[in-house]
Coordinates of C-alpha atoms (C1' of nucleotides) in Angstrom, one line a residue:
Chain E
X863 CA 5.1 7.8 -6.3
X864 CA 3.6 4.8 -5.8
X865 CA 2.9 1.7 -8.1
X866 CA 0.3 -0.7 -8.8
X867 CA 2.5 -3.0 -6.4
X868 CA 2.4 -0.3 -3.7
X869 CA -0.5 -1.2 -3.3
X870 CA -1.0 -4.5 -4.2
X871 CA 1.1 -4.0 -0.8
X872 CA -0.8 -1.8 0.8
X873 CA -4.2 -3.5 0.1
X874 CA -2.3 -6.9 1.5
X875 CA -1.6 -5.8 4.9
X876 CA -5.1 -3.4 5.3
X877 CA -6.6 -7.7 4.4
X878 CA -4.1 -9.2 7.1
X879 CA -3.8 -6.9 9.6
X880 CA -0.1 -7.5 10.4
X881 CA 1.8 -9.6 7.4
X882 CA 5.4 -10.2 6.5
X883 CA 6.8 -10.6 2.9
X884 CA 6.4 -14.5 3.4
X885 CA 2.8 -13.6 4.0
X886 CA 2.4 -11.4 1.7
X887 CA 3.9 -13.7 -1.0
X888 CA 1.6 -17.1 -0.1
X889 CA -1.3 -14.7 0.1
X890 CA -0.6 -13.2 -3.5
X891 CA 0.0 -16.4 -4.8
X892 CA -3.2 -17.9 -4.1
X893 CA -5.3 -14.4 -4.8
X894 CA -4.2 -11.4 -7.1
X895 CA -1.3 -13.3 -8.4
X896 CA -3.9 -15.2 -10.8
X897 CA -4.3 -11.7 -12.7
X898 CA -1.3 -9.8 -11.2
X899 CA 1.8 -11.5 -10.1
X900 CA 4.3 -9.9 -8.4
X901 CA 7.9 -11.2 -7.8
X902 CA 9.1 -12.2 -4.2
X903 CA 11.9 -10.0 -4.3
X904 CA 9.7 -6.9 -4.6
X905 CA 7.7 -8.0 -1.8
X906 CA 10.8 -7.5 0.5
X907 CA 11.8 -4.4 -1.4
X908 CA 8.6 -2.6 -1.5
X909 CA 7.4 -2.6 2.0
X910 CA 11.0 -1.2 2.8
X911 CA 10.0 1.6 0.6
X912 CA 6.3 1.9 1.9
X913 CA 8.1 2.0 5.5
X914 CA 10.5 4.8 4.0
X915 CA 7.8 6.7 3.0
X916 CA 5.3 6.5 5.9
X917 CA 2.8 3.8 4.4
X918 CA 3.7 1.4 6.5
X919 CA 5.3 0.9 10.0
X920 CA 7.7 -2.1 10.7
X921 CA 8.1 -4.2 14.2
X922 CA 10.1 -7.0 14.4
X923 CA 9.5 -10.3 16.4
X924 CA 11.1 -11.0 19.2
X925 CA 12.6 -14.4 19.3
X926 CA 12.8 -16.7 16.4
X927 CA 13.6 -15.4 13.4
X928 CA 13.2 -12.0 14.2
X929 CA 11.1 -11.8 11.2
X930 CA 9.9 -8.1 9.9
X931 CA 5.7 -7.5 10.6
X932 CA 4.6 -5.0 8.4
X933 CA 1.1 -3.2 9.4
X934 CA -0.6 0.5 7.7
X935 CA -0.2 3.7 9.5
X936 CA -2.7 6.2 9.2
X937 CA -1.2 7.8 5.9
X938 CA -1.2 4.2 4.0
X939 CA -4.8 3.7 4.8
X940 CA -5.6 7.2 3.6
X941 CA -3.3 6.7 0.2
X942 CA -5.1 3.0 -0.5
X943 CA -8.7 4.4 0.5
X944 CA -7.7 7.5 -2.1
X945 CA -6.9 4.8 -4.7
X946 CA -9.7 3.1 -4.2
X947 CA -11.9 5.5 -5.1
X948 CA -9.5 6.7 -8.2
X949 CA -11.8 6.9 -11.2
X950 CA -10.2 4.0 -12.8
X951 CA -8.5 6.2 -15.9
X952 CA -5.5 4.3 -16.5
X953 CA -4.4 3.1 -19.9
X954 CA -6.5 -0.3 -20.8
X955 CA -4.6 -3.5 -20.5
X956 CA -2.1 -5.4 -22.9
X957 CA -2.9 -8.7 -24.1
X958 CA 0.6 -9.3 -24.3
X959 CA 0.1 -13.3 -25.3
X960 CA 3.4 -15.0 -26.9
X961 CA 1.1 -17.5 -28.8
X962 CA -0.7 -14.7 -30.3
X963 CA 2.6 -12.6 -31.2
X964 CA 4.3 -15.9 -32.8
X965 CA 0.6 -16.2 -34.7
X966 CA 0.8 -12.2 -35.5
X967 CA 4.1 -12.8 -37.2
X968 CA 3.0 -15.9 -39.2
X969 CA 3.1 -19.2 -37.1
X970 CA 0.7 -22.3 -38.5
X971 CA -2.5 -21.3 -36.0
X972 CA -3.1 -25.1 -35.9
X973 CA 0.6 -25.5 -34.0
X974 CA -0.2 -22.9 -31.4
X975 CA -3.8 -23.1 -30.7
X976 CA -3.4 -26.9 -29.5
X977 CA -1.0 -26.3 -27.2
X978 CA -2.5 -23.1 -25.6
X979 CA -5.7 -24.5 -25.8
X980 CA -4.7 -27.4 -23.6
X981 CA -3.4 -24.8 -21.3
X982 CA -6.1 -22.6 -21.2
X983 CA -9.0 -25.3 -20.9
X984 CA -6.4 -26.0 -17.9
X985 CA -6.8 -22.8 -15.7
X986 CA -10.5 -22.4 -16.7
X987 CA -11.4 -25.7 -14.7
X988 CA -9.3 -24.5 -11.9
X989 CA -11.0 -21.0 -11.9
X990 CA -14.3 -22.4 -12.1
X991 CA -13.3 -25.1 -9.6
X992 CA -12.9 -21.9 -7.0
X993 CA -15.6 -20.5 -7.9
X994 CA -17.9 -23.3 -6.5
X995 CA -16.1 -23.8 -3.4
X996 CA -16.0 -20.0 -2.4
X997 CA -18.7 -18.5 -4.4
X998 CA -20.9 -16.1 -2.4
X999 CA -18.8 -15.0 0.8
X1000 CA -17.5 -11.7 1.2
X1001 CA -15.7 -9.5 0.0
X1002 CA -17.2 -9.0 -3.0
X1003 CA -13.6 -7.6 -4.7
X1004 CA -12.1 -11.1 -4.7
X1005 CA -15.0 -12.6 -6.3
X1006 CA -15.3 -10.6 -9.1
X1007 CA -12.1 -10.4 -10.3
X1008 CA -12.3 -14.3 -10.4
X1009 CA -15.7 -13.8 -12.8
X1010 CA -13.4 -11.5 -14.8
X1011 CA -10.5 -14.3 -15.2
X1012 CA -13.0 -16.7 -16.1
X1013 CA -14.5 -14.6 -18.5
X1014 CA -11.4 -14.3 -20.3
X1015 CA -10.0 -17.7 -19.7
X1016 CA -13.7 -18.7 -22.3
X1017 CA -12.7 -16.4 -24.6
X1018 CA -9.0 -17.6 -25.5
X1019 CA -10.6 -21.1 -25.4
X1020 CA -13.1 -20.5 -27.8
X1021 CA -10.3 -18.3 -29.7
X1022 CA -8.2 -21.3 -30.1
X1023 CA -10.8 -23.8 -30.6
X1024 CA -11.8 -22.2 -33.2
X1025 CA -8.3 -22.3 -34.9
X1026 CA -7.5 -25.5 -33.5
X1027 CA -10.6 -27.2 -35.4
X1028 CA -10.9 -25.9 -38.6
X1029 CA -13.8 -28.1 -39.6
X1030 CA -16.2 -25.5 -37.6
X1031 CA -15.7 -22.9 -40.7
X1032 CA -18.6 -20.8 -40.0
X1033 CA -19.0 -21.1 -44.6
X1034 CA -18.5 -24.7 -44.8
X1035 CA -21.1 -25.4 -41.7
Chain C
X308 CA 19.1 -15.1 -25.7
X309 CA 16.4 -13.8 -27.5
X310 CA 13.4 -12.3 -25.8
X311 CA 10.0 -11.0 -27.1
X312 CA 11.2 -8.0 -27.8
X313 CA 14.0 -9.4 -30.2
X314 CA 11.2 -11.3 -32.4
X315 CA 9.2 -8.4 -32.6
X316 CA 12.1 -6.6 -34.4
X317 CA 12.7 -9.2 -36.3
X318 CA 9.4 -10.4 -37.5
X319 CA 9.1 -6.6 -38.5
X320 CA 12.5 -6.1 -40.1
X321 CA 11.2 -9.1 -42.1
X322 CA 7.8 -7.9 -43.1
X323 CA 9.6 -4.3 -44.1
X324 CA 12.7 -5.3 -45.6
X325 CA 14.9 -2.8 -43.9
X326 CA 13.8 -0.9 -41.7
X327 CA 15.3 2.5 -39.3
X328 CA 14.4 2.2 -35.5
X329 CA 11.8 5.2 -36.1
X330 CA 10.0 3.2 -38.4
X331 CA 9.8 0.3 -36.4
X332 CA 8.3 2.1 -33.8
X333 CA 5.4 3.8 -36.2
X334 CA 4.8 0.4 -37.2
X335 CA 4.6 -1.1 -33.7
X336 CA 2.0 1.8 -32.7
X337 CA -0.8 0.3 -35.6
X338 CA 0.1 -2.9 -35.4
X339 CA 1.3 -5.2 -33.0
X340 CA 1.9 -2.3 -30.5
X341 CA -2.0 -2.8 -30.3
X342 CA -1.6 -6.1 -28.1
X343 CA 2.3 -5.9 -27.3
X344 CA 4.1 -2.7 -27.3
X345 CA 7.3 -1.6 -26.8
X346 CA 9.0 1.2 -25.7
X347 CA 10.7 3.5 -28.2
X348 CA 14.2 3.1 -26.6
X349 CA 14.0 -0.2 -26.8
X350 CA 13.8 -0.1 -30.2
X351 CA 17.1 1.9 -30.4
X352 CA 18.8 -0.7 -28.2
X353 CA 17.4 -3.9 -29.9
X354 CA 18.9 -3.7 -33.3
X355 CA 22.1 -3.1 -31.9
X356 CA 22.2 -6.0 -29.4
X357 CA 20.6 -8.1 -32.6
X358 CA 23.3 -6.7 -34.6
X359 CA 26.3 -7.3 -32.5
X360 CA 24.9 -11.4 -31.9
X361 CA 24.6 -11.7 -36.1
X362 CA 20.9 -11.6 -36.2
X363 CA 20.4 -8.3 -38.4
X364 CA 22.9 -6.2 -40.3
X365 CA 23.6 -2.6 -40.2
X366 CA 24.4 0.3 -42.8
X367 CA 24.3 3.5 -43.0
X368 CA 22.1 5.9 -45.1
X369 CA 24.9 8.5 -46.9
X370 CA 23.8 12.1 -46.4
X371 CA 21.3 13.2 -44.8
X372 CA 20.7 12.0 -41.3
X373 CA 22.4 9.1 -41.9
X374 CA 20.2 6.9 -40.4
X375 CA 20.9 3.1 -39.9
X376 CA 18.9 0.7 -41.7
X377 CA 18.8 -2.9 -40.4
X378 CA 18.4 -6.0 -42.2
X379 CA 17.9 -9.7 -41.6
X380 CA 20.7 -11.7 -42.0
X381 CA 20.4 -15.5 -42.4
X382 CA 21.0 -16.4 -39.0
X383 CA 18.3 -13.6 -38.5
X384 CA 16.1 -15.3 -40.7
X385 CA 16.3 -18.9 -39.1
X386 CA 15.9 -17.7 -35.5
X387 CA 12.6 -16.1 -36.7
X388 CA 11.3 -19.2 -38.6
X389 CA 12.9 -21.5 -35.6
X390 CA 10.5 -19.2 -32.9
X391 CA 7.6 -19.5 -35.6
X392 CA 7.7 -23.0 -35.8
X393 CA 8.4 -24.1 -31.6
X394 CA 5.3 -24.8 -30.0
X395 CA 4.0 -21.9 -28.1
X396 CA 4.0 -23.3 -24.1
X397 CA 5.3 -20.2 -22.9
X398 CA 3.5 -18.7 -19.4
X399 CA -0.2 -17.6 -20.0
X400 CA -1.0 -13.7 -19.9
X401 CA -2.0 -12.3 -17.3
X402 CA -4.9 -9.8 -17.2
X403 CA -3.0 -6.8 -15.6
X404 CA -5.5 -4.7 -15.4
X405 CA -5.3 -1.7 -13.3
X406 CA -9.4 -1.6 -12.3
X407 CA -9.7 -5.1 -11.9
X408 CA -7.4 -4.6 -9.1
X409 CA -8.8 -1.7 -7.4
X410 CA -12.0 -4.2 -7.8
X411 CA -10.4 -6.7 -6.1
X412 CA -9.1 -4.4 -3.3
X413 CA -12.7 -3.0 -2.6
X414 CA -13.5 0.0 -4.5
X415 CA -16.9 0.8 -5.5
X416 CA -18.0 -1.7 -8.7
X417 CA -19.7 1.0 -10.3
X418 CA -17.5 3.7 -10.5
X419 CA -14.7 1.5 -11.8
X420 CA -17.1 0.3 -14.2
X421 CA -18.0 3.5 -15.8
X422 CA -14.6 4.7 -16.8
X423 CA -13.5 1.5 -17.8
X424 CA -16.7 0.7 -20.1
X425 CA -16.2 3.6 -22.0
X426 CA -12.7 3.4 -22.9
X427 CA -13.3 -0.5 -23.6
X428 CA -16.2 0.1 -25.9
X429 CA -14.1 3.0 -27.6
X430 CA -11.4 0.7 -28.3
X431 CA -14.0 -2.1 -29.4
X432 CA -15.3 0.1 -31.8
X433 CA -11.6 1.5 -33.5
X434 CA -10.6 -2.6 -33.7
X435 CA -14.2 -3.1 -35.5
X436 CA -13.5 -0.3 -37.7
X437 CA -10.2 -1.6 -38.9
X438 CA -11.4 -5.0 -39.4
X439 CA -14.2 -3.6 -41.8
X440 CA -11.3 -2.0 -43.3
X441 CA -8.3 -4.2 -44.3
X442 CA -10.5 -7.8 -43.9
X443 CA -9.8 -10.3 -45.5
X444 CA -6.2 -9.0 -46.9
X445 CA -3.3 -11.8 -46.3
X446 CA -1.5 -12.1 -44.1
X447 CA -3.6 -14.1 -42.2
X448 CA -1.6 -13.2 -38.8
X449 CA -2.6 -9.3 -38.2
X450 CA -6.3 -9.9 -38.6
X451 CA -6.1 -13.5 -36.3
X452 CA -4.4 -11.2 -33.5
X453 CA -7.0 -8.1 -34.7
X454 CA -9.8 -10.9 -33.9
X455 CA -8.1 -11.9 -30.8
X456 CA -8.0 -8.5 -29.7
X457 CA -12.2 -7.7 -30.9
X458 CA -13.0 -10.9 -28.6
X459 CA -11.3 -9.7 -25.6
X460 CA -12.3 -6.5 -25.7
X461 CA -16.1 -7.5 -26.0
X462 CA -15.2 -9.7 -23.2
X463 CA -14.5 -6.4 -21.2
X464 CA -17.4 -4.7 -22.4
X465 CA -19.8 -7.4 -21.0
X466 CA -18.0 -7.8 -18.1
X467 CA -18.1 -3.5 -17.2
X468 CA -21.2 -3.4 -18.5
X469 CA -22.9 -5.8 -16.4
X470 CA -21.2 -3.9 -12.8
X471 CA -22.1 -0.7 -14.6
X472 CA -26.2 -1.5 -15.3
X473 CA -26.9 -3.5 -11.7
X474 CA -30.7 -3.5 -12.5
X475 CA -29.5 -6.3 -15.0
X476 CA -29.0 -8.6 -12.0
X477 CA -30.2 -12.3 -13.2
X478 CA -31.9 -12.3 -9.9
X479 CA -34.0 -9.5 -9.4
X480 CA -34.6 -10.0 -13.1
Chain Q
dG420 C1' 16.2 33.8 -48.5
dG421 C1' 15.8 33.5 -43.7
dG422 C1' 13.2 32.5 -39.6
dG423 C1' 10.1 29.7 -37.1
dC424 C1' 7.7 25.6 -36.5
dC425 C1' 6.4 20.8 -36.7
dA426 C1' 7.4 16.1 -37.6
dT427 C1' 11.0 13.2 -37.7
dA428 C1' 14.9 10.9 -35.5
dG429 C1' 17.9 9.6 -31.9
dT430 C1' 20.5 9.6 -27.3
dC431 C1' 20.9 9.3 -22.5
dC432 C1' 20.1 8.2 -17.8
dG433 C1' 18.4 7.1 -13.1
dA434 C1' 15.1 4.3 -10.9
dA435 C1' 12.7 0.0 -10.8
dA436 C1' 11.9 -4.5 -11.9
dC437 C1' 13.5 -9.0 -12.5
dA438 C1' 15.3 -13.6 -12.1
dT439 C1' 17.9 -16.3 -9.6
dA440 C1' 21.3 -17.9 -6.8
dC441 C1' 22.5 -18.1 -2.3
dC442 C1' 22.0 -18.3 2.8
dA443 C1' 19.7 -19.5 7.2
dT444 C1' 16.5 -21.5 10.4
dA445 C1' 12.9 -24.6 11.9
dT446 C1' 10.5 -29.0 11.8
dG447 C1' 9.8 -33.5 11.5
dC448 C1' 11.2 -38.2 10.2
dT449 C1' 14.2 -42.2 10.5
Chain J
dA1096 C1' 22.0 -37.6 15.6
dG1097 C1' 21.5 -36.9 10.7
dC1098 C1' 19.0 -35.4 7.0
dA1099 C1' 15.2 -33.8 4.0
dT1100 C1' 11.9 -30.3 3.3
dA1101 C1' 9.4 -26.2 3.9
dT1102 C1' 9.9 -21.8 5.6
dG1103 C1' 11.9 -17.3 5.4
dG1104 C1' 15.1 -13.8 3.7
dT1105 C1' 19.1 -11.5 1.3
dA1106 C1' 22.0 -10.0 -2.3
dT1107 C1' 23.1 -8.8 -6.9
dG1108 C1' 24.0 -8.3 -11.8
dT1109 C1' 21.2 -7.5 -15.8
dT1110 C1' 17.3 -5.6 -18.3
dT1111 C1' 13.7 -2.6 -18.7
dC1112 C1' 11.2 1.4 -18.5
dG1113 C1' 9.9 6.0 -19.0
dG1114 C1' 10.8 10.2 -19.9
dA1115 C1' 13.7 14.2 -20.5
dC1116 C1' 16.7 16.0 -23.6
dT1117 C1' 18.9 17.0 -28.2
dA1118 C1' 19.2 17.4 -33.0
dT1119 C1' 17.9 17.5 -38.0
dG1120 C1' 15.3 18.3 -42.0
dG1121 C1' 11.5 20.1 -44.6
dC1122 C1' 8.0 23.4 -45.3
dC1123 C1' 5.5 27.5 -45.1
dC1124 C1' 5.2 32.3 -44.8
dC1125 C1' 6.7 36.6 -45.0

DNA sequence: GGGGCCATAGTCCGAAACATACCATATGCT
DNA sequence: AGCATATGGTATGTTTCGGACTATGGCCCC
């Protein structure tokens, strides 16, 4: 059965062409590894599976390093065009934030929202900082996702603003 | 070394008292569980690891099922408050979410959309419904996460809604 | 009072995932 | 030539994860 980095695998090589792990693993980084990371290991150990199972077919260079080029056959570009147009039914996401388990369980709010604020604040300039340079070229897939982590990114800042600052009690004005 | 996993159990041994594995896990599922959750083995596995490094103590109900009932211990008790108290600059989250990907891969905006709208506005409303419920009752921790969770999910909602409705677009007006 | 059923309670296990350390090759600089 | 750095890949020991499986107790109904 495959997994959501099947095809985080899958969908890699249909973008590249041809790709291998090292690739695969600069590409992620800069892309889907802002909202999905995967670890390098896997991306060595998965395409071996995706080969095993027909998904992918492997060549390797000639010369060199002798490195492995992973492309689709015919049944991975079926399977990711099938999972593409999934009806998106799987279970809804996990917040899964330390600062927000260590404030579940009774940490001072103040303590934790400084620090993760700084962080957040952080990424949100970088994510809108993308988006001006790339905004508006295709794929649209890319793009949006980056709206999405921007989206989020202004919520957990004005989440810990809010606790951060606790002049700006909506009672006391 | 202790992971997020290990504080959970802890934190909830510590809000229960003493606590079996099975009840751990019925609190997880309408609690924490809603932003973190754990698997029910692990909450088998856990307590014993946490008892065998000093951290919780173990006896054993007499008749019955004889089911084992953890405690904190002292060391328990300051690893807990030690966690509390360090300043959260662990990773940020990431979003993880299963549509977002097949988004970013190139399937079809609005069918993703749909699916995921509903089950994000669902979940909106059961958060909404048990902050009505149990607001304003200390500890202050639950209902900060239970805010967290209201914001992010509204975040979603916007976020589905606006792929889902495309005469909205700020453009054509 | 005994049989069946459901909720409770716990164990077990193989397959992945993970972090991380290690190894190897190329490239360019001094 | 010697060395640092970036590139590229492998190997491996632990955890984690799900999920299948087992068992126990309480309760209802006949």
């Amino acid at each position: 059965m495959l997994t959501s980095t099947s095809y985080i695998v899958l969908g890699l090589v249909d973008w590249i062409g041809e790709a291998t792990p090292y690739e695969l693993k600069q590409r992620i980084a800069e892309t889907v590894g802002n909202f999905w990371s995967v670890p390098h290991s896997q991306l060595y150990a998965e395409p071996a599976r995706l080969t095993a199972s027909g998904h992918l077919s492997e060549r390797r260079e000639r010369g060199g390093r002798r490195r492995r080029l992973f492309s689709l056959t015919d049944h991975g570009r079926e399977a990711l065009s099938a999972w593409r147009s999934q009806p998106a039914d799987d279970p809804l996401p996990e917040l899964r934030d330390p600062g927000l388990l260590r404030l579940f369980f009774g940490a001072d709010p103040q303590a934790i929202a400084r620090t993760r604020l700084h962080a957040h604040q952080e990424k949100l300039r970088s994510y809108e900082e993308r988006l001006a340079r790339d905004s508006g070229a295709p794929p649209r897939g890319p793009w949006l996702a980056l709206e999405a982590g921007i989206g989020h990114e202004r919520e957990w800042v004005r989440f810990w603003a809010q606790l951060a600052a606790p002049t700006s009690d909506p009672i006391a004005g």
